[in-house]
Amino acid sequence: MEENEQEQQTESMFDISISPSVIHSLRETCRWARIFVYISGSLIILCVLLFLFGWSLVDSAFYRVYGELESIIVGAAVVVAVVYIFFMALLFNFTMKVKKGIDEWNIQKIEQGISSLKLYFLLSGILGALYLVLGAITILKILM
Amino acid sequence: MEQQNLLSDITDMPFSPRLKEDLRTAAIWARLSAIFSFVTTAFSCLQNIVNGSLFSAFIMAAVSITIGIYLFNFGNKTKKGIDHIDQPELEEGLNSLRVYFKTLVIIIIIVVSLLLLAFLFGGFSSTINYR
């Protein structure tokens, strides 16, 4: 039993750990990510408010530019806003959980936070790939 | 008791298997996102150059590449650090993530400030023209 514990301790000595430098980086990352969420969240809320209160102006301007495609463009804008808010929620969750986890020295909270960060980068990677594929299709269509 | 406190102070908390796996996956996807953003930036710059707007192409490339490099570094170094059990590499990777978010905040503040200035000066000049 004791030997087993000693083995585990020796293994963890050679494994990566949450060192003071890692803690400092994570804390600072959380701070900057939270500021980013606050600023982008405020901008999105401002855009939504402008959209809602200035709908009559936006409506006529959109109709002039896009004509019959107006409803599709508005629908796409709403989808983009929802996706963006979801992304910001994931990032906010990451910052709160990791900060709490470090303050309380609780590995489960840090795990939950990093899990949100994983989802954030996974979704942005998938969206980036989709954007590239759509761009490539458009270029191919233009060339053909 | 004091000895125990001292021990917990000098002994770092080890990464749990779940934490390692999640951080590794995050790093892989961050690196992919950075590569996608490099390719997208290259296409957009080409389009801008073809349209004749060299200045906007240069600004866009500079901003996107700066952000992308930090994201790529985070992905690359963190993955290497976890795979090769290399603590300094992991620390550098996480530091790149910190710089990535810091750069994003600085850029977003600059863009919002420029937009606000344009809005204010636009409003001001239109008021003068109206009078």
PDB file of N, CA, C and O in Angstrom, chain A residues 27-96:
ATOM      1  N   ARG A  27      -4.899  32.586 -14.507  1.00  0.00           N
ATOM      2  CA  ARG A  27      -5.574  33.717 -13.868  1.00  0.00           C
ATOM      3  C   ARG A  27      -5.656  34.918 -14.814  1.00  0.00           C
ATOM      4  O   ARG A  27      -6.715  35.527 -14.994  1.00  0.00           O
ATOM      5  N   GLU A  28      -4.520  35.222 -15.459  1.00  0.00           N
ATOM      6  CA  GLU A  28      -4.468  36.363 -16.376  1.00  0.00           C
ATOM      7  C   GLU A  28      -5.328  36.096 -17.615  1.00  0.00           C
ATOM      8  O   GLU A  28      -5.995  36.998 -18.116  1.00  0.00           O
ATOM      9  N   THR A  29      -5.293  34.835 -18.102  1.00  0.00           N
ATOM     10  CA  THR A  29      -6.129  34.472 -19.257  1.00  0.00           C
ATOM     11  C   THR A  29      -7.591  34.704 -18.930  1.00  0.00           C
ATOM     12  O   THR A  29      -8.339  35.271 -19.729  1.00  0.00           O
ATOM     13  N   CYS A  30      -7.990  34.274 -17.724  1.00  0.00           N
ATOM     14  CA  CYS A  30      -9.389  34.445 -17.299  1.00  0.00           C
ATOM     15  C   CYS A  30      -9.744  35.929 -17.262  1.00  0.00           C
ATOM     16  O   CYS A  30     -10.822  36.333 -17.693  1.00  0.00           O
ATOM     17  N   ARG A  31      -8.827  36.740 -16.727  1.00  0.00           N
ATOM     18  CA  ARG A  31      -9.085  38.180 -16.598  1.00  0.00           C
ATOM     19  C   ARG A  31      -9.310  38.806 -17.978  1.00  0.00           C
ATOM     20  O   ARG A  31     -10.311  39.484 -18.195  1.00  0.00           O
ATOM     21  N   TRP A  32      -8.405  38.534 -18.920  1.00  0.00           N
ATOM     22  CA  TRP A  32      -8.519  39.135 -20.251  1.00  0.00           C
ATOM     23  C   TRP A  32      -9.704  38.562 -21.024  1.00  0.00           C
ATOM     24  O   TRP A  32     -10.368  39.290 -21.768  1.00  0.00           O
ATOM     25  N   ALA A  33      -9.954  37.255 -20.853  1.00  0.00           N
ATOM     26  CA  ALA A  33     -11.087  36.636 -21.558  1.00  0.00           C
ATOM     27  C   ALA A  33     -12.400  37.237 -21.046  1.00  0.00           C
ATOM     28  O   ALA A  33     -13.328  37.466 -21.826  1.00  0.00           O
ATOM     29  N   ARG A  34     -12.452  37.514 -19.727  1.00  0.00           N
ATOM     30  CA  ARG A  34     -13.678  38.087 -19.167  1.00  0.00           C
ATOM     31  C   ARG A  34     -13.899  39.508 -19.706  1.00  0.00           C
ATOM     32  O   ARG A  34     -15.017  39.889 -20.056  1.00  0.00           O
ATOM     33  N   ILE A  35     -12.803  40.290 -19.806  1.00  0.00           N
ATOM     34  CA  ILE A  35     -12.928  41.645 -20.368  1.00  0.00           C
ATOM     35  C   ILE A  35     -13.425  41.554 -21.813  1.00  0.00           C
ATOM     36  O   ILE A  35     -14.302  42.303 -22.241  1.00  0.00           O
ATOM     37  N   PHE A  36     -12.876  40.572 -22.551  1.00  0.00           N
ATOM     38  CA  PHE A  36     -13.288  40.362 -23.943  1.00  0.00           C
ATOM     39  C   PHE A  36     -14.785  40.039 -24.020  1.00  0.00           C
ATOM     40  O   PHE A  36     -15.509  40.585 -24.857  1.00  0.00           O
ATOM     41  N   VAL A  37     -15.242  39.164 -23.102  1.00  0.00           N
ATOM     42  CA  VAL A  37     -16.668  38.789 -23.081  1.00  0.00           C
ATOM     43  C   VAL A  37     -17.527  40.012 -22.774  1.00  0.00           C
ATOM     44  O   VAL A  37     -18.548  40.240 -23.429  1.00  0.00           O
ATOM     45  N   TYR A  38     -17.107  40.829 -21.802  1.00  0.00           N
ATOM     46  CA  TYR A  38     -17.893  42.007 -21.426  1.00  0.00           C
ATOM     47  C   TYR A  38     -18.008  42.975 -22.605  1.00  0.00           C
ATOM     48  O   TYR A  38     -19.102  43.466 -22.902  1.00  0.00           O
ATOM     49  N   ILE A  39     -16.872  43.249 -23.270  1.00  0.00           N
ATOM     50  CA  ILE A  39     -16.897  44.219 -24.375  1.00  0.00           C
ATOM     51  C   ILE A  39     -17.732  43.679 -25.541  1.00  0.00           C
ATOM     52  O   ILE A  39     -18.616  44.367 -26.058  1.00  0.00           O
ATOM     53  N   SER A  40     -17.467  42.413 -25.942  1.00  0.00           N
ATOM     54  CA  SER A  40     -18.219  41.872 -27.082  1.00  0.00           C
ATOM     55  C   SER A  40     -19.687  41.697 -26.741  1.00  0.00           C
ATOM     56  O   SER A  40     -20.543  41.927 -27.600  1.00  0.00           O
ATOM     57  N   GLY A  41     -19.974  41.314 -25.496  1.00  0.00           N
ATOM     58  CA  GLY A  41     -21.373  41.171 -25.065  1.00  0.00           C
ATOM     59  C   GLY A  41     -22.093  42.513 -25.157  1.00  0.00           C
ATOM     60  O   GLY A  41     -23.224  42.588 -25.652  1.00  0.00           O
ATOM     61  N   SER A  42     -21.420  43.579 -24.696  1.00  0.00           N
ATOM     62  CA  SER A  42     -22.032  44.913 -24.745  1.00  0.00           C
ATOM     63  C   SER A  42     -22.295  45.316 -26.199  1.00  0.00           C
ATOM     64  O   SER A  42     -23.347  45.888 -26.505  1.00  0.00           O
ATOM     65  N   LEU A  43     -21.336  45.013 -27.072  1.00  0.00           N
ATOM     66  CA  LEU A  43     -21.499  45.374 -28.487  1.00  0.00           C
ATOM     67  C   LEU A  43     -22.683  44.634 -29.114  1.00  0.00           C
ATOM     68  O   LEU A  43     -23.466  45.216 -29.854  1.00  0.00           O
ATOM     69  N   ILE A  44     -22.793  43.342 -28.780  1.00  0.00           N
ATOM     70  CA  ILE A  44     -23.901  42.535 -29.333  1.00  0.00           C
ATOM     71  C   ILE A  44     -25.240  43.070 -28.816  1.00  0.00           C
ATOM     72  O   ILE A  44     -26.198  43.229 -29.573  1.00  0.00           O
ATOM     73  N   ILE A  45     -25.296  43.396 -27.507  1.00  0.00           N
ATOM     74  CA  ILE A  45     -26.539  43.920 -26.925  1.00  0.00           C
ATOM     75  C   ILE A  45     -26.901  45.251 -27.605  1.00  0.00           C
ATOM     76  O   ILE A  45     -28.061  45.499 -27.949  1.00  0.00           O
ATOM     77  N   LEU A  46     -25.872  46.085 -27.836  1.00  0.00           N
ATOM     78  CA  LEU A  46     -26.078  47.375 -28.504  1.00  0.00           C
ATOM     79  C   LEU A  46     -26.639  47.166 -29.916  1.00  0.00           C
ATOM     80  O   LEU A  46     -27.598  47.847 -30.319  1.00  0.00           O
ATOM     81  N   CYS A  47     -26.058  46.203 -30.636  1.00  0.00           N
ATOM     82  CA  CYS A  47     -26.521  45.912 -31.996  1.00  0.00           C
ATOM     83  C   CYS A  47     -27.976  45.437 -31.985  1.00  0.00           C
ATOM     84  O   CYS A  47     -28.787  45.865 -32.806  1.00  0.00           O
ATOM     85  N   VAL A  48     -28.286  44.532 -31.026  1.00  0.00           N
ATOM     86  CA  VAL A  48     -29.655  43.990 -30.945  1.00  0.00           C
ATOM     87  C   VAL A  48     -30.634  45.120 -30.638  1.00  0.00           C
ATOM     88  O   VAL A  48     -31.704  45.236 -31.254  1.00  0.00           O
ATOM     89  N   LEU A  49     -30.240  46.031 -29.698  1.00  0.00           N
ATOM     90  CA  LEU A  49     -31.118  47.151 -29.332  1.00  0.00           C
ATOM     91  C   LEU A  49     -31.321  48.085 -30.520  1.00  0.00           C
ATOM     92  O   LEU A  49     -32.455  48.521 -30.776  1.00  0.00           O
ATOM     93  N   LEU A  50     -30.231  48.376 -31.236  1.00  0.00           N
ATOM     94  CA  LEU A  50     -30.335  49.243 -32.421  1.00  0.00           C
ATOM     95  C   LEU A  50     -31.251  48.607 -33.460  1.00  0.00           C
ATOM     96  O   LEU A  50     -32.061  49.275 -34.093  1.00  0.00           O
ATOM     97  N   PHE A  51     -31.103  47.294 -33.589  1.00  0.00           N
ATOM     98  CA  PHE A  51     -31.899  46.541 -34.559  1.00  0.00           C
ATOM     99  C   PHE A  51     -33.386  46.601 -34.195  1.00  0.00           C
ATOM    100  O   PHE A  51     -34.239  46.797 -35.048  1.00  0.00           O
ATOM    101  N   LEU A  52     -33.659  46.443 -32.868  1.00  0.00           N
ATOM    102  CA  LEU A  52     -35.048  46.400 -32.418  1.00  0.00           C
ATOM    103  C   LEU A  52     -35.705  47.779 -32.505  1.00  0.00           C
ATOM    104  O   LEU A  52     -36.812  47.927 -33.008  1.00  0.00           O
ATOM    105  N   PHE A  53     -34.966  48.821 -32.000  1.00  0.00           N
ATOM    106  CA  PHE A  53     -35.586  50.145 -31.927  1.00  0.00           C
ATOM    107  C   PHE A  53     -35.551  50.884 -33.263  1.00  0.00           C
ATOM    108  O   PHE A  53     -36.375  51.750 -33.509  1.00  0.00           O
ATOM    109  N   GLY A  54     -34.558  50.539 -34.081  1.00  0.00           N
ATOM    110  CA  GLY A  54     -34.498  51.235 -35.372  1.00  0.00           C
ATOM    111  C   GLY A  54     -34.970  50.337 -36.498  1.00  0.00           C
ATOM    112  O   GLY A  54     -34.464  50.441 -37.613  1.00  0.00           O
ATOM    113  N   TRP A  55     -35.896  49.417 -36.193  1.00  0.00           N
ATOM    114  CA  TRP A  55     -36.298  48.424 -37.181  1.00  0.00           C
ATOM    115  C   TRP A  55     -36.867  49.053 -38.457  1.00  0.00           C
ATOM    116  O   TRP A  55     -36.574  48.612 -39.562  1.00  0.00           O
ATOM    117  N   SER A  56     -37.672  50.151 -38.286  1.00  0.00           N
ATOM    118  CA  SER A  56     -38.302  50.761 -39.468  1.00  0.00           C
ATOM    119  C   SER A  56     -37.227  51.281 -40.439  1.00  0.00           C
ATOM    120  O   SER A  56     -37.336  51.110 -41.652  1.00  0.00           O
ATOM    121  N   LEU A  57     -36.169  51.896 -39.860  1.00  0.00           N
ATOM    122  CA  LEU A  57     -35.069  52.412 -40.700  1.00  0.00           C
ATOM    123  C   LEU A  57     -34.295  51.261 -41.335  1.00  0.00           C
ATOM    124  O   LEU A  57     -34.012  51.262 -42.535  1.00  0.00           O
ATOM    125  N   VAL A  58     -33.967  50.268 -40.476  1.00  0.00           N
ATOM    126  CA  VAL A  58     -33.190  49.108 -40.943  1.00  0.00           C
ATOM    127  C   VAL A  58     -33.961  48.348 -42.013  1.00  0.00           C
ATOM    128  O   VAL A  58     -33.399  47.941 -43.033  1.00  0.00           O
ATOM    129  N   ASP A  59     -35.274  48.219 -41.779  1.00  0.00           N
ATOM    130  CA  ASP A  59     -36.131  47.474 -42.690  1.00  0.00           C
ATOM    131  C   ASP A  59     -36.080  48.069 -44.103  1.00  0.00           C
ATOM    132  O   ASP A  59     -35.834  47.359 -45.083  1.00  0.00           O
ATOM    133  N   SER A  60     -36.280  49.401 -44.192  1.00  0.00           N
ATOM    134  CA  SER A  60     -36.297  50.024 -45.529  1.00  0.00           C
ATOM    135  C   SER A  60     -34.907  49.962 -46.189  1.00  0.00           C
ATOM    136  O   SER A  60     -34.801  49.718 -47.392  1.00  0.00           O
ATOM    137  N   ALA A  61     -33.855  50.170 -45.349  1.00  0.00           N
ATOM    138  CA  ALA A  61     -32.483  50.134 -45.898  1.00  0.00           C
ATOM    139  C   ALA A  61     -32.152  48.739 -46.411  1.00  0.00           C
ATOM    140  O   ALA A  61     -31.602  48.579 -47.504  1.00  0.00           O
ATOM    141  N   PHE A  62     -32.532  47.718 -45.623  1.00  0.00           N
ATOM    142  CA  PHE A  62     -32.272  46.332 -46.021  1.00  0.00           C
ATOM    143  C   PHE A  62     -33.031  45.996 -47.303  1.00  0.00           C
ATOM    144  O   PHE A  62     -32.510  45.326 -48.176  1.00  0.00           O
ATOM    145  N   TYR A  63     -34.277  46.470 -47.374  1.00  0.00           N
ATOM    146  CA  TYR A  63     -35.100  46.138 -48.540  1.00  0.00           C
ATOM    147  C   TYR A  63     -34.499  46.755 -49.800  1.00  0.00           C
ATOM    148  O   TYR A  63     -34.493  46.146 -50.862  1.00  0.00           O
ATOM    149  N   ARG A  64     -33.954  48.002 -49.614  1.00  0.00           N
ATOM    150  CA  ARG A  64     -33.334  48.675 -50.765  1.00  0.00           C
ATOM    151  C   ARG A  64     -32.108  47.891 -51.262  1.00  0.00           C
ATOM    152  O   ARG A  64     -31.868  47.770 -52.443  1.00  0.00           O
ATOM    153  N   VAL A  65     -31.324  47.397 -50.290  1.00  0.00           N
ATOM    154  CA  VAL A  65     -30.069  46.714 -50.654  1.00  0.00           C
ATOM    155  C   VAL A  65     -30.317  45.285 -51.124  1.00  0.00           C
ATOM    156  O   VAL A  65     -29.791  44.857 -52.159  1.00  0.00           O
ATOM    157  N   TYR A  66     -31.098  44.537 -50.364  1.00  0.00           N
ATOM    158  CA  TYR A  66     -31.224  43.092 -50.643  1.00  0.00           C
ATOM    159  C   TYR A  66     -32.526  42.693 -51.345  1.00  0.00           C
ATOM    160  O   TYR A  66     -32.635  41.565 -51.816  1.00  0.00           O
ATOM    161  N   GLY A  67     -33.510  43.555 -51.352  1.00  0.00           N
ATOM    162  CA  GLY A  67     -34.777  43.253 -52.020  1.00  0.00           C
ATOM    163  C   GLY A  67     -35.472  42.067 -51.386  1.00  0.00           C
ATOM    164  O   GLY A  67     -35.675  42.036 -50.160  1.00  0.00           O
ATOM    165  N   GLU A  68     -35.783  41.066 -52.213  1.00  0.00           N
ATOM    166  CA  GLU A  68     -36.538  39.897 -51.729  1.00  0.00           C
ATOM    167  C   GLU A  68     -35.722  39.038 -50.761  1.00  0.00           C
ATOM    168  O   GLU A  68     -36.278  38.248 -50.007  1.00  0.00           O
ATOM    169  N   LEU A  69     -34.410  39.189 -50.807  1.00  0.00           N
ATOM    170  CA  LEU A  69     -33.538  38.371 -49.943  1.00  0.00           C
ATOM    171  C   LEU A  69     -33.501  38.876 -48.492  1.00  0.00           C
ATOM    172  O   LEU A  69     -32.840  38.298 -47.645  1.00  0.00           O
ATOM    173  N   GLU A  70     -34.220  39.961 -48.222  1.00  0.00           N
ATOM    174  CA  GLU A  70     -34.147  40.619 -46.916  1.00  0.00           C
ATOM    175  C   GLU A  70     -34.388  39.662 -45.743  1.00  0.00           C
ATOM    176  O   GLU A  70     -33.613  39.641 -44.786  1.00  0.00           O
ATOM    177  N   SER A  71     -35.466  38.857 -45.862  1.00  0.00           N
ATOM    178  CA  SER A  71     -35.817  37.969 -44.742  1.00  0.00           C
ATOM    179  C   SER A  71     -34.705  36.940 -44.479  1.00  0.00           C
ATOM    180  O   SER A  71     -34.419  36.601 -43.331  1.00  0.00           O
ATOM    181  N   ILE A  72     -34.069  36.462 -45.558  1.00  0.00           N
ATOM    182  CA  ILE A  72     -32.984  35.476 -45.400  1.00  0.00           C
ATOM    183  C   ILE A  72     -31.790  36.126 -44.692  1.00  0.00           C
ATOM    184  O   ILE A  72     -31.197  35.542 -43.774  1.00  0.00           O
ATOM    185  N   ILE A  73     -31.472  37.360 -45.090  1.00  0.00           N
ATOM    186  CA  ILE A  73     -30.338  38.071 -44.489  1.00  0.00           C
ATOM    187  C   ILE A  73     -30.610  38.331 -43.007  1.00  0.00           C
ATOM    188  O   ILE A  73     -29.732  38.108 -42.152  1.00  0.00           O
ATOM    189  N   VAL A  74     -31.845  38.749 -42.687  1.00  0.00           N
ATOM    190  CA  VAL A  74     -32.194  39.014 -41.283  1.00  0.00           C
ATOM    191  C   VAL A  74     -32.119  37.721 -40.477  1.00  0.00           C
ATOM    192  O   VAL A  74     -31.585  37.689 -39.363  1.00  0.00           O
ATOM    193  N   GLY A  75     -32.637  36.636 -41.053  1.00  0.00           N
ATOM    194  CA  GLY A  75     -32.582  35.325 -40.386  1.00  0.00           C
ATOM    195  C   GLY A  75     -31.135  34.909 -40.113  1.00  0.00           C
ATOM    196  O   GLY A  75     -30.804  34.461 -39.005  1.00  0.00           O
ATOM    197  N   ALA A  76     -30.268  35.105 -41.109  1.00  0.00           N
ATOM    198  CA  ALA A  76     -28.848  34.748 -40.949  1.00  0.00           C
ATOM    199  C   ALA A  76     -28.206  35.592 -39.848  1.00  0.00           C
ATOM    200  O   ALA A  76     -27.421  35.079 -39.042  1.00  0.00           O
ATOM    201  N   ALA A  77     -28.581  36.889 -39.793  1.00  0.00           N
ATOM    202  CA  ALA A  77     -28.022  37.777 -38.759  1.00  0.00           C
ATOM    203  C   ALA A  77     -28.433  37.308 -37.369  1.00  0.00           C
ATOM    204  O   ALA A  77     -27.626  37.314 -36.428  1.00  0.00           O
ATOM    205  N   VAL A  78     -29.704  36.875 -37.247  1.00  0.00           N
ATOM    206  CA  VAL A  78     -30.194  36.388 -35.947  1.00  0.00           C
ATOM    207  C   VAL A  78     -29.431  35.121 -35.545  1.00  0.00           C
ATOM    208  O   VAL A  78     -29.007  34.978 -34.385  1.00  0.00           O
ATOM    209  N   VAL A  79     -29.220  34.210 -36.505  1.00  0.00           N
ATOM    210  CA  VAL A  79     -28.483  32.963 -36.223  1.00  0.00           C
ATOM    211  C   VAL A  79     -27.057  33.296 -35.765  1.00  0.00           C
ATOM    212  O   VAL A  79     -26.554  32.741 -34.780  1.00  0.00           O
ATOM    213  N   VAL A  80     -26.406  34.237 -36.481  1.00  0.00           N
ATOM    214  CA  VAL A  80     -25.037  34.626 -36.125  1.00  0.00           C
ATOM    215  C   VAL A  80     -25.002  35.201 -34.702  1.00  0.00           C
ATOM    216  O   VAL A  80     -24.121  34.857 -33.907  1.00  0.00           O
ATOM    217  N   ALA A  81     -26.005  36.041 -34.379  1.00  0.00           N
ATOM    218  CA  ALA A  81     -26.052  36.647 -33.039  1.00  0.00           C
ATOM    219  C   ALA A  81     -26.204  35.573 -31.962  1.00  0.00           C
ATOM    220  O   ALA A  81     -25.522  35.607 -30.929  1.00  0.00           O
ATOM    221  N   VAL A  82     -27.088  34.590 -32.224  1.00  0.00           N
ATOM    222  CA  VAL A  82     -27.325  33.511 -31.242  1.00  0.00           C
ATOM    223  C   VAL A  82     -26.043  32.687 -31.046  1.00  0.00           C
ATOM    224  O   VAL A  82     -25.642  32.379 -29.916  1.00  0.00           O
ATOM    225  N   VAL A  83     -25.390  32.342 -32.166  1.00  0.00           N
ATOM    226  CA  VAL A  83     -24.141  31.554 -32.093  1.00  0.00           C
ATOM    227  C   VAL A  83     -23.077  32.343 -31.316  1.00  0.00           C
ATOM    228  O   VAL A  83     -22.372  31.792 -30.459  1.00  0.00           O
ATOM    229  N   TYR A  84     -22.989  33.633 -31.607  1.00  0.00           N
ATOM    230  CA  TYR A  84     -21.995  34.486 -30.946  1.00  0.00           C
ATOM    231  C   TYR A  84     -22.250  34.544 -29.437  1.00  0.00           C
ATOM    232  O   TYR A  84     -21.316  34.428 -28.634  1.00  0.00           O
ATOM    233  N   ILE A  85     -23.526  34.665 -29.057  1.00  0.00           N
ATOM    234  CA  ILE A  85     -23.867  34.717 -27.628  1.00  0.00           C
ATOM    235  C   ILE A  85     -23.501  33.391 -26.957  1.00  0.00           C
ATOM    236  O   ILE A  85     -22.978  33.360 -25.844  1.00  0.00           O
ATOM    237  N   PHE A  86     -23.743  32.276 -27.673  1.00  0.00           N
ATOM    238  CA  PHE A  86     -23.392  30.958 -27.139  1.00  0.00           C
ATOM    239  C   PHE A  86     -21.876  30.858 -26.910  1.00  0.00           C
ATOM    240  O   PHE A  86     -21.419  30.377 -25.871  1.00  0.00           O
ATOM    241  N   PHE A  87     -21.110  31.368 -27.863  1.00  0.00           N
ATOM    242  CA  PHE A  87     -19.640  31.369 -27.749  1.00  0.00           C
ATOM    243  C   PHE A  87     -19.203  32.176 -26.528  1.00  0.00           C
ATOM    244  O   PHE A  87     -18.337  31.747 -25.769  1.00  0.00           O
ATOM    245  N   MET A  88     -19.819  33.345 -26.367  1.00  0.00           N
ATOM    246  CA  MET A  88     -19.447  34.206 -25.249  1.00  0.00           C
ATOM    247  C   MET A  88     -19.816  33.549 -23.915  1.00  0.00           C
ATOM    248  O   MET A  88     -19.106  33.672 -22.926  1.00  0.00           O
ATOM    249  N   ALA A  89     -20.949  32.810 -23.911  1.00  0.00           N
ATOM    250  CA  ALA A  89     -21.371  32.113 -22.690  1.00  0.00           C
ATOM    251  C   ALA A  89     -20.336  31.037 -22.325  1.00  0.00           C
ATOM    252  O   ALA A  89     -19.990  30.864 -21.146  1.00  0.00           O
ATOM    253  N   LEU A  90     -19.830  30.328 -23.342  1.00  0.00           N
ATOM    254  CA  LEU A  90     -18.816  29.287 -23.098  1.00  0.00           C
ATOM    255  C   LEU A  90     -17.544  29.903 -22.510  1.00  0.00           C
ATOM    256  O   LEU A  90     -16.970  29.391 -21.542  1.00  0.00           O
ATOM    257  N   LEU A  91     -17.146  31.035 -23.090  1.00  0.00           N
ATOM    258  CA  LEU A  91     -15.923  31.703 -22.638  1.00  0.00           C
ATOM    259  C   LEU A  91     -16.104  32.239 -21.210  1.00  0.00           C
ATOM    260  O   LEU A  91     -15.193  32.143 -20.382  1.00  0.00           O
ATOM    261  N   PHE A  92     -17.304  32.765 -20.952  1.00  0.00           N
ATOM    262  CA  PHE A  92     -17.585  33.295 -19.611  1.00  0.00           C
ATOM    263  C   PHE A  92     -17.558  32.162 -18.584  1.00  0.00           C
ATOM    264  O   PHE A  92     -17.008  32.310 -17.490  1.00  0.00           O
ATOM    265  N   ASN A  93     -18.141  31.029 -18.964  1.00  0.00           N
ATOM    266  CA  ASN A  93     -18.144  29.856 -18.087  1.00  0.00           C
ATOM    267  C   ASN A  93     -16.702  29.424 -17.780  1.00  0.00           C
ATOM    268  O   ASN A  93     -16.365  29.103 -16.632  1.00  0.00           O
ATOM    269  N   PHE A  94     -15.870  29.429 -18.824  1.00  0.00           N
ATOM    270  CA  PHE A  94     -14.451  29.065 -18.646  1.00  0.00           C
ATOM    271  C   PHE A  94     -13.791  29.991 -17.621  1.00  0.00           C
ATOM    272  O   PHE A  94     -13.131  29.518 -16.684  1.00  0.00           O
ATOM    273  N   THR A  95     -13.995  31.292 -17.787  1.00  0.00           N
ATOM    274  CA  THR A  95     -13.311  32.244 -16.893  1.00  0.00           C
ATOM    275  C   THR A  95     -13.779  32.092 -15.441  1.00  0.00           C
ATOM    276  O   THR A  95     -12.959  32.075 -14.531  1.00  0.00           O
ATOM    277  N   MET A  96     -15.089  31.948 -15.266  1.00  0.00           N
ATOM    278  CA  MET A  96     -15.624  31.880 -13.894  1.00  0.00           C
ATOM    279  C   MET A  96     -15.178  30.599 -13.188  1.00  0.00           C
ATOM    280  O   MET A  96     -14.758  30.617 -12.035  1.00  0.00           O
TER     281      MET A  96
END
